[in-house]
Tab-separated table of C-alpha atoms in Angstrom:
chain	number	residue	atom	x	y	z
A	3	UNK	CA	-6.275	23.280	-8.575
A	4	UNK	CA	-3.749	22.637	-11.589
A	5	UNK	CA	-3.181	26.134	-13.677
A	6	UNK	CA	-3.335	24.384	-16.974
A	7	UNK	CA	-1.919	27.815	-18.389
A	8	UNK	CA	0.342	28.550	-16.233
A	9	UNK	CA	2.389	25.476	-17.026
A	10	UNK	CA	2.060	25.359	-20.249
A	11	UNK	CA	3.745	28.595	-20.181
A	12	UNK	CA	6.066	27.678	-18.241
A	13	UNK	CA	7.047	25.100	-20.149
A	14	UNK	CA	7.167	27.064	-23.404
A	15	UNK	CA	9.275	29.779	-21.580
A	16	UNK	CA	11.752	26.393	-20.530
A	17	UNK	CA	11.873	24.150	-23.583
A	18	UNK	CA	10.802	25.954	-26.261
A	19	UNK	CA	11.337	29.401	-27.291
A	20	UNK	CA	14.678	29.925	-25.909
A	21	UNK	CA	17.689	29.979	-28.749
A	22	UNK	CA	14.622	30.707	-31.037
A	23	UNK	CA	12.828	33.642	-29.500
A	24	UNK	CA	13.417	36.060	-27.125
A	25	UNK	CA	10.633	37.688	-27.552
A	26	UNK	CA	8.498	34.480	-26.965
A	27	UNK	CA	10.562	33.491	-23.990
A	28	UNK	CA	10.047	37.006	-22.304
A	29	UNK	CA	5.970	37.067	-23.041
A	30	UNK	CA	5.644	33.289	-21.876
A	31	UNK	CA	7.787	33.837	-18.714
A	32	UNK	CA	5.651	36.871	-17.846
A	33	UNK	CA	2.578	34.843	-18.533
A	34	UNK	CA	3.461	32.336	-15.844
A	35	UNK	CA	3.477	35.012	-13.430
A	36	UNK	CA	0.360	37.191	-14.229
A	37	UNK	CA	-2.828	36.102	-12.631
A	38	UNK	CA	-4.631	38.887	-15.053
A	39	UNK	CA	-3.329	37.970	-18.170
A	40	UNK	CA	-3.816	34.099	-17.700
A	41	UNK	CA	-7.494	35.000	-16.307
A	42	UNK	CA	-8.192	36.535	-19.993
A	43	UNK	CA	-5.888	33.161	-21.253
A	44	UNK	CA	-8.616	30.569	-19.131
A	45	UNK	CA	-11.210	31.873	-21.308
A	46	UNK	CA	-9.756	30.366	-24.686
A	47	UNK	CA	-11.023	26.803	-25.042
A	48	UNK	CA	-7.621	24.261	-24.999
A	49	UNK	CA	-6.681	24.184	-27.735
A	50	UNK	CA	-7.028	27.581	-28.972
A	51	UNK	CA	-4.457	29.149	-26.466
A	52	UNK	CA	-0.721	27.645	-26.555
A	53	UNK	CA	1.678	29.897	-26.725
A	54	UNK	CA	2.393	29.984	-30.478
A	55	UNK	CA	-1.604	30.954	-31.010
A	56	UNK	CA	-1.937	33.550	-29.266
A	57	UNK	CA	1.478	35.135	-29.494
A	58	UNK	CA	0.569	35.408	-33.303
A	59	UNK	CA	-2.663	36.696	-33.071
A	60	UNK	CA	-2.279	39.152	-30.349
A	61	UNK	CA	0.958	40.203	-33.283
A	62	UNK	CA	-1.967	40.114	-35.668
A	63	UNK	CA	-3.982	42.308	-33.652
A	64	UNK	CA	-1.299	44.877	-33.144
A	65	UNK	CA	0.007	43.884	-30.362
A	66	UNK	CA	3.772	46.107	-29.520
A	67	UNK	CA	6.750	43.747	-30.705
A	68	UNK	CA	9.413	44.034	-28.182
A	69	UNK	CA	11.029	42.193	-25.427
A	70	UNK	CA	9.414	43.617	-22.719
A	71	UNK	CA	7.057	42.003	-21.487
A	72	UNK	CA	4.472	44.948	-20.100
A	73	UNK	CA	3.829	46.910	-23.549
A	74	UNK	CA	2.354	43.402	-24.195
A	75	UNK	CA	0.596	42.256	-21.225
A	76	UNK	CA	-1.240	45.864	-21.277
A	77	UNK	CA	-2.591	45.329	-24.572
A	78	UNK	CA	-3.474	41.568	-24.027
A	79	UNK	CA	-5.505	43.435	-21.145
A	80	UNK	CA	-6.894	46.357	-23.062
A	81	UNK	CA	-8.235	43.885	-26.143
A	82	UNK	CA	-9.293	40.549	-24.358
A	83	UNK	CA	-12.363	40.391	-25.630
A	84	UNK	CA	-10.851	40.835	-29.010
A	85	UNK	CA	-8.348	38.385	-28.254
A	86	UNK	CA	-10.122	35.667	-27.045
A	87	UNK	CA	-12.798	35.890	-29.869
A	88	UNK	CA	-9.750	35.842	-32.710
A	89	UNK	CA	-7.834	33.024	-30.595
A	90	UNK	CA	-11.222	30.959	-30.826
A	91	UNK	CA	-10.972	31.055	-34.662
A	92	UNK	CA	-7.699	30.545	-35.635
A	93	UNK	CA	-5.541	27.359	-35.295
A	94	UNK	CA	-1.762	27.681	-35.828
A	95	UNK	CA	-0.852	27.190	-39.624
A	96	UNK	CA	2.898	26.572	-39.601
A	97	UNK	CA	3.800	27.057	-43.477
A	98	UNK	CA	7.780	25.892	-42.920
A	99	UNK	CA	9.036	24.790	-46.269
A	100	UNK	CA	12.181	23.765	-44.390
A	101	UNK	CA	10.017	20.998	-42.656
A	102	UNK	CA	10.624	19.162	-46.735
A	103	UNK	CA	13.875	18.755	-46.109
A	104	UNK	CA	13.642	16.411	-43.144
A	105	UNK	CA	10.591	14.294	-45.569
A	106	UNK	CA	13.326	14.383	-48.143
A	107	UNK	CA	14.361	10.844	-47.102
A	108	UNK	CA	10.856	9.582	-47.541
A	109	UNK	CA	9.680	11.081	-50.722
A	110	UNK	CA	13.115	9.496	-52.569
A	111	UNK	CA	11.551	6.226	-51.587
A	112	UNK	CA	8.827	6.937	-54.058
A	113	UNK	CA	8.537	6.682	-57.591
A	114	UNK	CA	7.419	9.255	-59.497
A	115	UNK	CA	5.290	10.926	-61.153
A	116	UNK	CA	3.532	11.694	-57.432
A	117	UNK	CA	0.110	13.556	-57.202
A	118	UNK	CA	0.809	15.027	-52.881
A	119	UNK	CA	-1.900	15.783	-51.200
A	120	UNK	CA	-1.050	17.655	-47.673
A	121	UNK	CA	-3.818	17.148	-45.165
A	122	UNK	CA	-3.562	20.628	-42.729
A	123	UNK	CA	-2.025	22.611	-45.529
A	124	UNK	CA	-2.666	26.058	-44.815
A	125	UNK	CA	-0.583	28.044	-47.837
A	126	UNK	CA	0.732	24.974	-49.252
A	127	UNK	CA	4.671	25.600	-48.749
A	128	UNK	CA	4.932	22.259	-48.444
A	129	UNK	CA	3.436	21.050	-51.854
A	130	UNK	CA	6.595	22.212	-53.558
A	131	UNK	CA	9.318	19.336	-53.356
A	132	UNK	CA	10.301	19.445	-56.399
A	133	UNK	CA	10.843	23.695	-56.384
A	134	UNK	CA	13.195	24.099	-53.958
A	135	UNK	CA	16.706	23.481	-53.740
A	136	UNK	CA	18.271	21.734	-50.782
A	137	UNK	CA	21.728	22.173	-49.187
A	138	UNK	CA	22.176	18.901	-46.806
A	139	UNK	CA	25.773	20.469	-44.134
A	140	UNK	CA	27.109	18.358	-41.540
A	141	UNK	CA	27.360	19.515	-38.026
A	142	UNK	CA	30.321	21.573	-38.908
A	143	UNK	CA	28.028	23.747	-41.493
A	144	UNK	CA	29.909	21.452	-44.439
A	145	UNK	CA	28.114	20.870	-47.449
A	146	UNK	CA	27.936	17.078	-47.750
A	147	UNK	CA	25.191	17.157	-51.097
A	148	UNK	CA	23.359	20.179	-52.988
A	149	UNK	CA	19.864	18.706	-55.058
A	150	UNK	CA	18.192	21.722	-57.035
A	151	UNK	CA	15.166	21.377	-59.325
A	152	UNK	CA	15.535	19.696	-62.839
A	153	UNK	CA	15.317	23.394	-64.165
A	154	UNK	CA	18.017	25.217	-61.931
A	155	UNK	CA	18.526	26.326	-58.485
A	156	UNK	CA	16.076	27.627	-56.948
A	157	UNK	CA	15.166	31.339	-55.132
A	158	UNK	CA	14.475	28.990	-51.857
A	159	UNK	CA	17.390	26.721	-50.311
A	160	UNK	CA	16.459	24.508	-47.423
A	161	UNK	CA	19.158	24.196	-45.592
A	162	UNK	CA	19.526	21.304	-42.732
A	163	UNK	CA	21.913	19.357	-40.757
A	164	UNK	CA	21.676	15.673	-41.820
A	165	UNK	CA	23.654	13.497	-38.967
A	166	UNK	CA	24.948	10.166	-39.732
A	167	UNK	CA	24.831	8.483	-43.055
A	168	UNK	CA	23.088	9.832	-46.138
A	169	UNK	CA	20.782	8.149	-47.926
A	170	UNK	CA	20.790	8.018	-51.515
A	171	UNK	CA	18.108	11.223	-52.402
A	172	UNK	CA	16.188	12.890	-55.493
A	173	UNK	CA	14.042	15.150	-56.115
A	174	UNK	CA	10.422	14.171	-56.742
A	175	UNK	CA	9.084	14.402	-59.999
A	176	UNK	CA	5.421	16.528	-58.849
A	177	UNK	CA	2.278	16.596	-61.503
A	178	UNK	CA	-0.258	18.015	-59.370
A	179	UNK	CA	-0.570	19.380	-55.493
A	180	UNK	CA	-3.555	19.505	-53.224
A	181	UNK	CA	-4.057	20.437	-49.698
A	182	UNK	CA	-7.317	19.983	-47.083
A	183	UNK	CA	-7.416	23.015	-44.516
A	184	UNK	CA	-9.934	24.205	-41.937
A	185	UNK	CA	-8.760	27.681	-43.205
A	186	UNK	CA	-6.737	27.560	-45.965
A	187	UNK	CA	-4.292	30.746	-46.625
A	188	UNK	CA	-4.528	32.045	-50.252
A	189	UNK	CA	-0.702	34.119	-50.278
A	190	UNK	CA	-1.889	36.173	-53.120
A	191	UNK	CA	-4.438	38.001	-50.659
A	192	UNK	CA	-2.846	40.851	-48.045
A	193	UNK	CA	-4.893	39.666	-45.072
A	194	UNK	CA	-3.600	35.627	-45.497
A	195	UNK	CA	-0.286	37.038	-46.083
A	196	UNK	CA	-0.450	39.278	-42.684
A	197	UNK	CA	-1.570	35.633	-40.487
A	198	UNK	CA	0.971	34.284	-42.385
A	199	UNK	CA	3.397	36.883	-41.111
A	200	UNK	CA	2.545	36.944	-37.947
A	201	UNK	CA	2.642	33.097	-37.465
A	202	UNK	CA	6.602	33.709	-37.580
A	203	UNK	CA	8.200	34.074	-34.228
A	204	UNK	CA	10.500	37.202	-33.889
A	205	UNK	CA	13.996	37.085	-34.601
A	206	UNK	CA	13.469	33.923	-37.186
A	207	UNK	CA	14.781	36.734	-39.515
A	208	UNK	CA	15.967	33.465	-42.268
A	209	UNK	CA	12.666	32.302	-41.785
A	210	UNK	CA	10.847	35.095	-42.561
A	211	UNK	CA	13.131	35.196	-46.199
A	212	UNK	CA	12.421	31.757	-46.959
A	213	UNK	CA	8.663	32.165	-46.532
A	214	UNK	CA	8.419	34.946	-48.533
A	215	UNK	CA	10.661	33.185	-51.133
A	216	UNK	CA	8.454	30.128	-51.046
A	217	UNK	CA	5.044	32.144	-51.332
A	218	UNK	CA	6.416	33.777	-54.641
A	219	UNK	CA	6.926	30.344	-55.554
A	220	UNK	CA	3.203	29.219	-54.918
A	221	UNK	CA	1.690	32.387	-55.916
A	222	UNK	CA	2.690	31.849	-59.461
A	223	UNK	CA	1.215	28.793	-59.776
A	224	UNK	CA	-1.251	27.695	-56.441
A	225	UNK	CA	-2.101	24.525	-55.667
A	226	UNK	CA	-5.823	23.187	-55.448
A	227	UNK	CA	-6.926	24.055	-51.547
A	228	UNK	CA	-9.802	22.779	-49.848
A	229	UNK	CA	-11.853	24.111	-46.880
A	230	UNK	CA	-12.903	21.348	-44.123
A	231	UNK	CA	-12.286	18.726	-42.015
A	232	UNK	CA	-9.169	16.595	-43.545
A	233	UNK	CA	-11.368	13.250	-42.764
A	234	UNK	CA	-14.390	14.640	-44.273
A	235	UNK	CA	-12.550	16.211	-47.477
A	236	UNK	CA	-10.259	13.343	-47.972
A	237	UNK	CA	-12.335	11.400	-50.288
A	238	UNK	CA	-13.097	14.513	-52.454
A	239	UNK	CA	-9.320	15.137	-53.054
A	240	UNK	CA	-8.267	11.782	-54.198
A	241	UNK	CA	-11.408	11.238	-56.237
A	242	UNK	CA	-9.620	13.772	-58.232
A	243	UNK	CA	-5.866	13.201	-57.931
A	244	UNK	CA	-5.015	12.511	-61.696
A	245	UNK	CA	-4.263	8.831	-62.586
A	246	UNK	CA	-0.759	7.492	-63.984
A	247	UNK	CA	0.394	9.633	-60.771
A	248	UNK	CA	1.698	8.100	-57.603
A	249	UNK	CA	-0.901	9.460	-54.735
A	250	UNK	CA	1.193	10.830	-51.835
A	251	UNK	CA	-0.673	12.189	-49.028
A	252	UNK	CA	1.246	13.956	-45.970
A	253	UNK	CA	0.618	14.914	-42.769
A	254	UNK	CA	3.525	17.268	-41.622
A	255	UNK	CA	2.870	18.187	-38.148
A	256	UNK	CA	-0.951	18.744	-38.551
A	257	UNK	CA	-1.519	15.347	-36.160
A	258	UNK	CA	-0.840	16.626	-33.361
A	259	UNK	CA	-3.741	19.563	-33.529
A	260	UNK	CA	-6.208	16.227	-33.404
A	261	UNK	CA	-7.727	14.893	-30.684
A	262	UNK	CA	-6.743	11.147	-29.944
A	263	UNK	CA	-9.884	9.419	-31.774
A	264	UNK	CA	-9.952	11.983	-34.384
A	265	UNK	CA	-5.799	11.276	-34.942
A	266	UNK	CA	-6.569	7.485	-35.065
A	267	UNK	CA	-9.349	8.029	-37.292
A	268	UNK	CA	-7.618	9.939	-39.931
A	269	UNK	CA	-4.997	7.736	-40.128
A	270	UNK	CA	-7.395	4.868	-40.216
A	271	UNK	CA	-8.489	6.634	-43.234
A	272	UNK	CA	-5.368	7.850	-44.894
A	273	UNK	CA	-4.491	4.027	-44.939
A	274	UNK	CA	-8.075	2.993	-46.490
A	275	UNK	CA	-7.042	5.028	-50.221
A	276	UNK	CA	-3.956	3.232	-50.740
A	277	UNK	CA	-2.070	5.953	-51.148
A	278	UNK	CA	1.195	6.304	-49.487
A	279	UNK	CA	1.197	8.438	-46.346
A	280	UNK	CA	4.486	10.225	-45.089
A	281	UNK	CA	4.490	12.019	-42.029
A	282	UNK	CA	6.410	13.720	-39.014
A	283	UNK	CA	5.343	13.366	-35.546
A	284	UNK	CA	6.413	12.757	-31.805
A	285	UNK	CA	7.090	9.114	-32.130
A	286	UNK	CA	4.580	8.719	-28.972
A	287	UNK	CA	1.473	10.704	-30.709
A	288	UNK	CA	0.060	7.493	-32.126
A	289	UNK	CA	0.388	4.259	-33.076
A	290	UNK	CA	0.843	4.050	-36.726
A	291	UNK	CA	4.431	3.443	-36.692
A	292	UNK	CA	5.076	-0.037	-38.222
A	293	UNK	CA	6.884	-1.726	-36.198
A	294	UNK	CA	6.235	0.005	-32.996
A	295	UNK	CA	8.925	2.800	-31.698
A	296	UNK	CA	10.100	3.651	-28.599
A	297	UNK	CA	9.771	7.203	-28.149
A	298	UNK	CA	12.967	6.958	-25.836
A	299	UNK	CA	15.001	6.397	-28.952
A	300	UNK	CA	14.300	9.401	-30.667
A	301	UNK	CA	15.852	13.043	-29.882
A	302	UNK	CA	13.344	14.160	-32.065
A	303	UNK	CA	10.389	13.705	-34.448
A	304	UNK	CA	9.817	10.338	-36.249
A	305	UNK	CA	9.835	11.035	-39.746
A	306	UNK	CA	7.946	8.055	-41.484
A	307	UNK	CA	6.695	6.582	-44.711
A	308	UNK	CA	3.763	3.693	-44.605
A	309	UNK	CA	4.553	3.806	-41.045
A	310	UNK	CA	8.002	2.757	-41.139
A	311	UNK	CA	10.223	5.389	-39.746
A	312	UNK	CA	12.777	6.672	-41.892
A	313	UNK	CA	14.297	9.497	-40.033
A	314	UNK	CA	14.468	10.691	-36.932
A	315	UNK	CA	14.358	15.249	-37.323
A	316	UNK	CA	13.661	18.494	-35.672
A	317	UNK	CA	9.587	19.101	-36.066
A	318	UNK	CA	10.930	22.190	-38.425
A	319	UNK	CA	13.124	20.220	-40.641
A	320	UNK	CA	16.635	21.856	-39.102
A	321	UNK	CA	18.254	18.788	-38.772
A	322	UNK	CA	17.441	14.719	-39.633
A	323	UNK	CA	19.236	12.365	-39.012
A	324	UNK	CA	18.487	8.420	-41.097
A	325	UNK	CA	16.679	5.413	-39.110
A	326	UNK	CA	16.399	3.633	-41.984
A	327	UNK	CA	19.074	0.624	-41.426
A	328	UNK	CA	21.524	1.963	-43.809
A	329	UNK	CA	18.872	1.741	-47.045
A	330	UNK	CA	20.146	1.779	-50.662
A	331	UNK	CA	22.882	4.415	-51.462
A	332	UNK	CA	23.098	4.799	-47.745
A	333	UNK	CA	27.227	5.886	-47.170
């Protein structure tokens, strides 16, 4: 019989936390090779423990931060009933502001003012375009463009690698923000801000800055968040998005957390409001890419706006590169 875990462990261990984690890498790797620990690991349903999951809640729990792998492993042992029961309950809320930098090239193709809705917001880091500053460097770490907010720069600075030509950019003009979560994180309360915490892997030291930056940010003035299903909800939000605005809905990364029919579904009705959709996915996840993509053409996620892909970018935002054919401003 397949070990379901023990490959995806594997494969986390391979392709994904290394350069970003050691930590990760070591617990993963040891994983793989511990028929106790992925015993307590079978009892999680699917999609409640990948790697990122239940690393963070484990963290959450109190889990020992270190390298090792054991000081883990024995506590994973010691609480699995705890674990598994918090694993059941939580899904994994990202909350990267950085992941605005690679929609960047998407939201300049709208005019403003926009009303953004994020479906799978969590904290709503990602409501606040038009807050941050962005520093766009070329491979080399060279700035090629700075955009900060019409009032200043700003406390947060995305900074990403854009490859190839840039696209004429600006930042949005935003009159109200909205998010749909199964569980969405208020940052002015200690125990959201703890998940929140926890959900960042160690050694993502900048990361950790910018979040806390960005939560400032949003605790001074939070957006409207909704509890429930993003299909279900979705009519209740833009019933009261404010008119005059541009409705924007996004979907950064939330997609993939769907099942197929569910994923199809929500798109189906993202598309039904008229509101323009921008989102960031593998380019095979689904088919609402208009034209069709070939996921062989992308080193990355499609970034996309109505469909049409504009840039092709790391999931986090760390780099994008324009897919656009050239657009205006392009150079």
């Amino acid at each position: 019989m397949t070990d379901a875990v023990r490959e995806r462990y594997e494969r986390f261990a391979r392709e994904e936390a290394p350069g970003r984690s050691a930590v990760y890498e070591a617990w993963a790797t040891g994983v793989a090779d511990d028929d106790e620990v992925r015993a307590v690991l079978q009892r999680i349903t699917p999609q409640h423990r990948h790697p990122p999951l239940v690393f963070a809640v484990t963290r959450l729990l109190g889990a020992p931060v270190a390298s090792a792998y054991g000081a883990w492993r024995d506590f994973v042992v010691a609480h699995a009933d705890e674990v598994v029961a918090e694993c059941e309950r939580r899904t994994v809320q990202t909350n990267e502001p950085l992941r605005l930098s690679a929609l960047l090239p998407a939201l300049s193709g709208i005019e403003g003012p926009v009303a953004l809705l994020e479906l799978g917001a969590a904290a709503g880091l990602c409501l606040y375009p038009d807050r941050f500053s962005y520093r766009l460097v070329d491979e080399d770490g060279r700035e090629r463009t700075r955009l900060d907010p019409a009032d200043g720069a700003s406390p947060v600075v995305l900074t990403s690698v854009v490859r190839g030509p840039l696209p004429a950019l600006r930042t949005p003009e935003v009159v109200w923000r909205a998010g749909i979560d199964l569980a969405p994180v208020d940052v002015r309360r200690p125990a959201d801000r703890a998940w929140m915490d926890a959900l960042i892997w160690p050694g993502e030291a900048e990361r950790a800055v910018r979040i806390a930056a960005a939560a400032g940010i949003v605790a001074a003035e939070p957006p409207l968040l909704i509890a429930g299903d993003a299909e279900e909800r979705l009519g209740e939000a833009v019933a009261v998005a404010p008119a005059g605005a541009t409705l924007v809905i996004t979907t950064p990364g939330m997609l993939v957390y769907l099942p197929r029919p569910a994923r199809e579904s929500l798109i189906g009705g993202i598309r039904d409001t008229g509101a323009r959709w921008i989102t960031i996915d593998p380019p095979a996840l689904h088919d609402g890419w208009t034209p069709p993509v070939d996921p062989a053409d992308f080193a990355g996620f499609a970034v996309a706006l109505d469909g049409e892909v504009m840039a092709d970018a790391d999931p986090l935002g760390r780099w994008w590169e324009w897919r656009a054919g050239g657009g205006p401003g392009a150079a």
